[in-house]
mmCIF file of C-alpha atoms in Angstrom:
data_model
loop_
_atom_site.group_PDB
_atom_site.id
_atom_site.type_symbol
_atom_site.label_atom_id
_atom_site.label_comp_id
_atom_site.label_asym_id
_atom_site.label_seq_id
_atom_site.Cartn_x
_atom_site.Cartn_y
_atom_site.Cartn_z
ATOM 1 C CA UNK A 1 86.025 88.266 105.434
ATOM 2 C CA UNK A 2 87.559 91.712 105.047
ATOM 3 C CA UNK A 3 87.221 92.864 101.451
ATOM 4 C CA UNK A 4 88.444 95.719 99.308
ATOM 5 C CA UNK A 5 86.664 96.337 96.035
ATOM 6 C CA UNK A 6 87.931 98.186 92.984
ATOM 7 C CA UNK A 7 86.711 98.460 89.432
ATOM 8 C CA UNK A 8 89.225 96.487 87.375
ATOM 9 C CA UNK A 9 89.032 98.864 84.424
ATOM 10 C CA UNK A 10 90.663 99.620 82.164
ATOM 11 C CA UNK A 11 90.053 103.282 82.852
ATOM 12 C CA UNK A 12 91.138 105.327 79.851
ATOM 13 C CA UNK A 13 91.721 109.082 80.138
ATOM 14 C CA UNK A 14 93.329 111.551 77.735
ATOM 15 C CA UNK A 15 96.652 113.116 78.601
ATOM 16 C CA UNK A 16 96.177 116.164 80.830
ATOM 17 C CA UNK A 17 92.813 115.029 82.215
ATOM 18 C CA UNK A 18 91.955 114.063 85.785
ATOM 19 C CA UNK A 19 91.877 110.340 86.499
ATOM 20 C CA UNK A 20 89.556 109.256 89.321
ATOM 21 C CA UNK A 21 90.082 105.858 90.934
ATOM 22 C CA UNK A 22 87.701 104.478 93.528
ATOM 23 C CA UNK A 23 87.773 101.851 96.238
ATOM 24 C CA UNK A 24 85.316 100.567 98.838
ATOM 25 C CA UNK A 25 86.093 98.440 101.866
ATOM 26 C CA UNK A 26 83.996 96.205 104.070
ATOM 27 C CA UNK A 27 85.606 96.532 107.514
ATOM 28 C CA UNK A 28 84.131 99.647 109.142
ATOM 29 C CA UNK A 29 86.872 99.655 111.776
ATOM 30 C CA UNK A 30 89.689 100.013 109.251
ATOM 31 C CA UNK A 31 92.304 102.535 110.279
ATOM 32 C CA UNK A 32 94.719 103.182 107.435
ATOM 33 C CA UNK A 33 94.373 103.435 103.681
ATOM 34 C CA UNK A 34 97.002 103.249 100.981
ATOM 35 C CA UNK A 35 97.341 103.621 97.236
ATOM 36 C CA UNK A 36 100.052 101.724 95.409
ATOM 37 C CA UNK A 37 101.036 102.023 91.759
ATOM 38 C CA UNK A 38 102.199 98.868 89.999
ATOM 39 C CA UNK A 39 103.741 98.797 86.554
ATOM 40 C CA UNK A 40 103.513 95.548 84.631
ATOM 41 C CA UNK A 41 105.998 93.001 85.949
ATOM 42 C CA UNK A 42 107.118 95.251 88.810
ATOM 43 C CA UNK A 43 106.319 95.392 92.516
ATOM 44 C CA UNK A 44 103.840 97.826 94.117
ATOM 45 C CA UNK A 45 105.120 101.335 94.808
ATOM 46 C CA UNK A 46 103.518 103.379 97.598
ATOM 47 C CA UNK A 47 102.236 106.691 96.272
ATOM 48 C CA UNK A 48 99.695 107.919 98.856
ATOM 49 C CA UNK A 49 98.437 107.100 102.329
ATOM 50 C CA UNK A 50 95.607 108.630 104.340
ATOM 51 C CA UNK A 51 94.458 108.027 107.898
ATOM 52 C CA UNK A 52 91.792 110.688 108.524
ATOM 53 C CA UNK A 53 88.574 111.667 106.813
ATOM 54 C CA UNK A 54 88.954 114.305 104.130
ATOM 55 C CA UNK A 55 91.468 115.061 101.425
ATOM 56 C CA UNK A 56 95.220 114.722 101.345
ATOM 57 C CA UNK A 57 97.210 116.232 98.488
ATOM 58 C CA UNK A 58 100.716 115.403 97.320
ATOM 59 C CA UNK A 59 101.758 116.948 94.032
ATOM 60 C CA UNK A 60 99.424 115.748 91.280
ATOM 61 C CA UNK A 61 97.842 113.154 93.593
ATOM 62 C CA UNK A 62 94.912 113.643 95.978
ATOM 63 C CA UNK A 63 93.610 110.896 98.237
ATOM 64 C CA UNK A 64 90.080 111.242 99.611
ATOM 65 C CA UNK A 65 88.675 109.259 102.531
ATOM 66 C CA UNK A 66 85.077 108.969 103.704
ATOM 67 C CA UNK A 67 84.900 106.494 106.588
ATOM 68 C CA UNK A 68 81.133 106.827 106.966
ATOM 69 C CA UNK A 69 80.677 105.629 103.387
ATOM 70 C CA UNK A 70 83.661 103.225 103.609
ATOM 71 C CA UNK A 71 85.059 104.811 100.481
ATOM 72 C CA UNK A 72 88.504 105.963 99.456
ATOM 73 C CA UNK A 73 89.536 107.495 96.170
ATOM 74 C CA UNK A 74 92.613 108.687 94.325
ATOM 75 C CA UNK A 75 92.619 111.621 91.935
ATOM 76 C CA UNK A 76 95.482 112.114 89.507
ATOM 77 C CA UNK A 77 95.580 115.595 88.002
ATOM 78 C CA UNK A 78 97.246 116.388 84.663
ATOM 79 C CA UNK A 79 97.508 112.687 83.839
ATOM 80 C CA UNK A 80 100.595 111.653 81.906
ATOM 81 C CA UNK A 81 101.223 108.541 79.777
ATOM 82 C CA UNK A 82 103.766 107.522 82.448
ATOM 83 C CA UNK A 83 100.854 107.249 84.914
ATOM 84 C CA UNK A 84 99.554 104.262 82.934
ATOM 85 C CA UNK A 85 99.714 101.404 85.441
ATOM 86 C CA UNK A 86 97.573 99.358 87.796
ATOM 87 C CA UNK A 87 96.561 101.205 90.949
ATOM 88 C CA UNK A 88 96.060 99.078 94.037
ATOM 89 C CA UNK A 89 93.954 100.200 96.978
ATOM 90 C CA UNK A 90 95.038 98.679 100.306
ATOM 91 C CA UNK A 91 93.457 98.843 103.741
ATOM 92 C CA UNK A 92 94.963 98.105 107.139
ATOM 93 C CA UNK A 93 92.167 96.833 109.384
ATOM 94 C CA UNK A 94 93.879 97.710 112.655
ATOM 95 C CA UNK A 95 96.641 100.196 111.964
ATOM 96 C CA UNK A 96 100.083 98.674 111.572
ATOM 97 C CA UNK A 97 98.892 95.253 110.447
ATOM 98 C CA UNK A 98 98.901 93.271 107.210
ATOM 99 C CA UNK A 99 97.247 94.999 104.307
ATOM 100 C CA UNK A 100 94.151 93.815 102.508
ATOM 101 C CA UNK A 101 94.404 94.703 98.826
ATOM 102 C CA UNK A 102 91.863 95.180 96.093
ATOM 103 C CA UNK A 103 92.505 93.612 92.709
ATOM 104 C CA UNK A 104 93.555 96.948 91.273
ATOM 105 C CA UNK A 105 92.315 99.302 88.578
ATOM 106 C CA UNK A 106 94.226 99.452 85.321
ATOM 107 C CA UNK A 107 94.679 103.062 84.171
ATOM 108 C CA UNK A 108 95.587 103.955 80.608
ATOM 109 C CA UNK A 109 96.515 107.559 79.802
ATOM 110 C CA UNK A 110 96.210 108.222 76.089
ATOM 111 C CA UNK A 111 98.630 110.718 74.532
ATOM 112 C CA UNK B 1 120.246 101.639 97.914
ATOM 113 C CA UNK B 2 118.396 101.619 101.243
ATOM 114 C CA UNK B 3 115.152 100.043 100.028
ATOM 115 C CA UNK B 4 113.837 96.520 100.569
ATOM 116 C CA UNK B 5 115.838 93.933 98.656
ATOM 117 C CA UNK B 6 114.879 90.392 97.667
ATOM 118 C CA UNK B 7 116.881 87.515 96.310
ATOM 119 C CA UNK B 8 116.625 85.851 93.891
ATOM 120 C CA UNK B 9 114.560 87.975 91.527
ATOM 121 C CA UNK B 10 113.526 84.983 89.465
ATOM 122 C CA UNK B 11 113.399 81.293 90.272
ATOM 123 C CA UNK B 12 112.402 78.431 88.007
ATOM 124 C CA UNK B 13 112.054 75.075 89.692
ATOM 125 C CA UNK B 14 110.585 71.682 89.014
ATOM 126 C CA UNK B 15 107.540 70.455 90.870
ATOM 127 C CA UNK B 16 108.502 68.743 94.092
ATOM 128 C CA UNK B 17 111.674 70.732 94.676
ATOM 129 C CA UNK B 18 112.244 73.019 97.661
ATOM 130 C CA UNK B 19 112.942 76.731 97.217
ATOM 131 C CA UNK B 20 114.048 79.468 99.603
ATOM 132 C CA UNK B 21 113.717 83.207 99.153
ATOM 133 C CA UNK B 22 115.448 85.960 101.099
ATOM 134 C CA UNK B 23 114.261 89.440 102.042
ATOM 135 C CA UNK B 24 116.338 92.252 103.521
ATOM 136 C CA UNK B 25 114.095 95.024 104.890
ATOM 137 C CA UNK B 26 114.819 98.722 105.193
ATOM 138 C CA UNK B 27 117.391 98.836 107.986
ATOM 139 C CA UNK B 28 115.417 100.694 110.674
ATOM 140 C CA UNK B 29 112.154 98.832 110.001
ATOM 141 C CA UNK B 30 111.075 96.344 112.639
ATOM 142 C CA UNK B 31 108.097 94.802 110.845
ATOM 143 C CA UNK B 32 108.484 92.530 107.836
ATOM 144 C CA UNK B 33 105.649 91.103 105.733
ATOM 145 C CA UNK B 34 105.406 88.422 103.061
ATOM 146 C CA UNK B 35 102.713 88.593 100.391
ATOM 147 C CA UNK B 36 101.985 86.545 97.288
ATOM 148 C CA UNK B 37 100.594 87.972 94.066
ATOM 149 C CA UNK B 38 99.204 86.105 91.076
ATOM 150 C CA UNK B 39 98.272 87.577 87.709
ATOM 151 C CA UNK B 40 95.306 89.929 87.847
ATOM 152 C CA UNK B 41 95.077 89.851 91.636
ATOM 153 C CA UNK B 42 96.239 92.146 94.392
ATOM 154 C CA UNK B 43 98.898 90.929 96.806
ATOM 155 C CA UNK B 44 97.637 88.446 99.404
ATOM 156 C CA UNK B 45 99.077 88.360 102.899
ATOM 157 C CA UNK B 46 101.090 85.293 103.920
ATOM 158 C CA UNK B 47 102.831 86.077 107.211
ATOM 159 C CA UNK B 48 104.552 88.837 109.142
ATOM 160 C CA UNK B 49 107.151 89.442 111.821
ATOM 161 C CA UNK B 50 107.837 92.056 114.425
ATOM 162 C CA UNK B 51 111.553 91.846 115.048
ATOM 163 C CA UNK B 52 112.164 88.067 115.229
ATOM 164 C CA UNK B 53 108.656 87.111 116.377
ATOM 165 C CA UNK B 54 106.254 85.713 113.798
ATOM 166 C CA UNK B 55 102.959 87.384 114.688
ATOM 167 C CA UNK B 56 100.474 85.945 112.221
ATOM 168 C CA UNK B 57 100.175 83.394 109.446
ATOM 169 C CA UNK B 58 97.521 83.434 106.766
ATOM 170 C CA UNK B 59 95.436 80.371 106.007
ATOM 171 C CA UNK B 60 97.128 80.557 102.589
ATOM 172 C CA UNK B 61 100.332 79.435 104.277
ATOM 173 C CA UNK B 62 100.047 75.659 104.134
ATOM 174 C CA UNK B 63 102.413 73.421 106.084
ATOM 175 C CA UNK B 64 104.710 73.369 103.046
ATOM 176 C CA UNK B 65 105.530 77.013 103.705
ATOM 177 C CA UNK B 66 107.771 78.243 106.495
ATOM 178 C CA UNK B 67 109.236 81.642 107.238
ATOM 179 C CA UNK B 68 111.904 82.803 109.639
ATOM 180 C CA UNK B 69 113.483 86.040 110.741
ATOM 181 C CA UNK B 70 116.178 84.684 113.056
ATOM 182 C CA UNK B 71 117.849 87.877 114.239
ATOM 183 C CA UNK B 72 115.125 90.368 113.503
ATOM 184 C CA UNK B 73 116.889 91.518 110.344
ATOM 185 C CA UNK B 74 116.572 89.554 107.107
ATOM 186 C CA UNK B 75 113.855 86.943 106.576
ATOM 187 C CA UNK B 76 113.599 83.740 104.569
ATOM 188 C CA UNK B 77 110.534 82.093 103.073
ATOM 189 C CA UNK B 78 110.855 78.415 102.208
ATOM 190 C CA UNK B 79 108.442 76.397 100.121
ATOM 191 C CA UNK B 80 108.837 72.639 100.323
ATOM 192 C CA UNK B 81 107.617 70.184 97.679
ATOM 193 C CA UNK B 82 106.622 72.950 95.295
ATOM 194 C CA UNK B 83 103.442 72.631 93.258
ATOM 195 C CA UNK B 84 102.461 74.376 90.033
ATOM 196 C CA UNK B 85 99.927 76.411 92.009
ATOM 197 C CA UNK B 86 102.806 77.988 93.915
ATOM 198 C CA UNK B 87 103.838 79.888 90.777
ATOM 199 C CA UNK B 88 103.456 83.558 91.693
ATOM 200 C CA UNK B 89 105.330 86.725 92.606
ATOM 201 C CA UNK B 90 106.455 86.596 96.235
ATOM 202 C CA UNK B 91 106.665 90.069 97.694
ATOM 203 C CA UNK B 92 108.335 91.256 100.871
ATOM 204 C CA UNK B 93 107.468 94.551 102.537
ATOM 205 C CA UNK B 94 108.705 96.312 105.634
ATOM 206 C CA UNK B 95 107.442 99.036 107.938
ATOM 207 C CA UNK B 96 108.403 100.837 111.117
ATOM 208 C CA UNK B 97 106.077 100.416 114.077
ATOM 209 C CA UNK B 98 105.761 103.914 115.497
ATOM 210 C CA UNK B 99 102.555 105.742 116.262
ATOM 211 C CA UNK B 100 100.473 106.123 113.143
ATOM 212 C CA UNK B 101 103.374 105.973 110.695
ATOM 213 C CA UNK B 102 103.104 102.450 109.369
ATOM 214 C CA UNK B 103 103.476 102.651 105.645
ATOM 215 C CA UNK B 104 104.675 99.415 104.057
ATOM 216 C CA UNK B 105 107.342 99.520 101.369
ATOM 217 C CA UNK B 106 107.770 96.625 98.985
ATOM 218 C CA UNK B 107 110.845 95.002 97.577
ATOM 219 C CA UNK B 108 111.171 94.077 93.888
ATOM 220 C CA UNK B 109 109.705 90.613 94.460
ATOM 221 C CA UNK B 110 110.793 87.088 93.580
ATOM 222 C CA UNK B 111 108.978 85.572 90.626
ATOM 223 C CA UNK B 112 108.618 81.815 91.072
ATOM 224 C CA UNK B 113 107.788 79.522 88.181
ATOM 225 C CA UNK B 114 107.125 75.866 88.984
ATOM 226 C CA UNK B 115 107.295 73.588 85.940
#
């Protein structure tokens, strides 16, 4: 059973701080890793993807991947109240295949 | 709007009725996925297509569920004899099979309530 684990939260951070969201996965052969943001009642929105070990930055977001530790994280710099949402970690076991999702971490950015 | 679209956005039905949902993927995408999401959970995979071929079905997809993508464009998901446990958000996503670029983009979802 391929699993993706996330802390459900809520994770509360003050406005302007760095939010750090973490995810572990069970399938060592997993190829692709994604972070989705989901506002309440809405569908998931893709915000970051990473395929290789290391860091990938896009604006205020940085995704970090460590395949040896089976760990992927998302850093949000200068957190804004509009970043308050559930963040879903998703893993593709074999590249372009169905995603396995974690349950998500609820982030609350306090103004 | 060139994103994934789904119809209807909301559906309320009585137990035992049949329902059908439609998904139109991003036009150049050749893979289409169906997921189901319940409150407090991440999306769970149901089935997916490459062009018109259905490649995989999840064990979640009982024989009451069927999906088609007849011409490799839009897809339909039908649930027969609905049960209260079918109440969920049904999400469609699409991607383009090309090298390592296989990000999946979701539509707005269809929220099903079975009474």
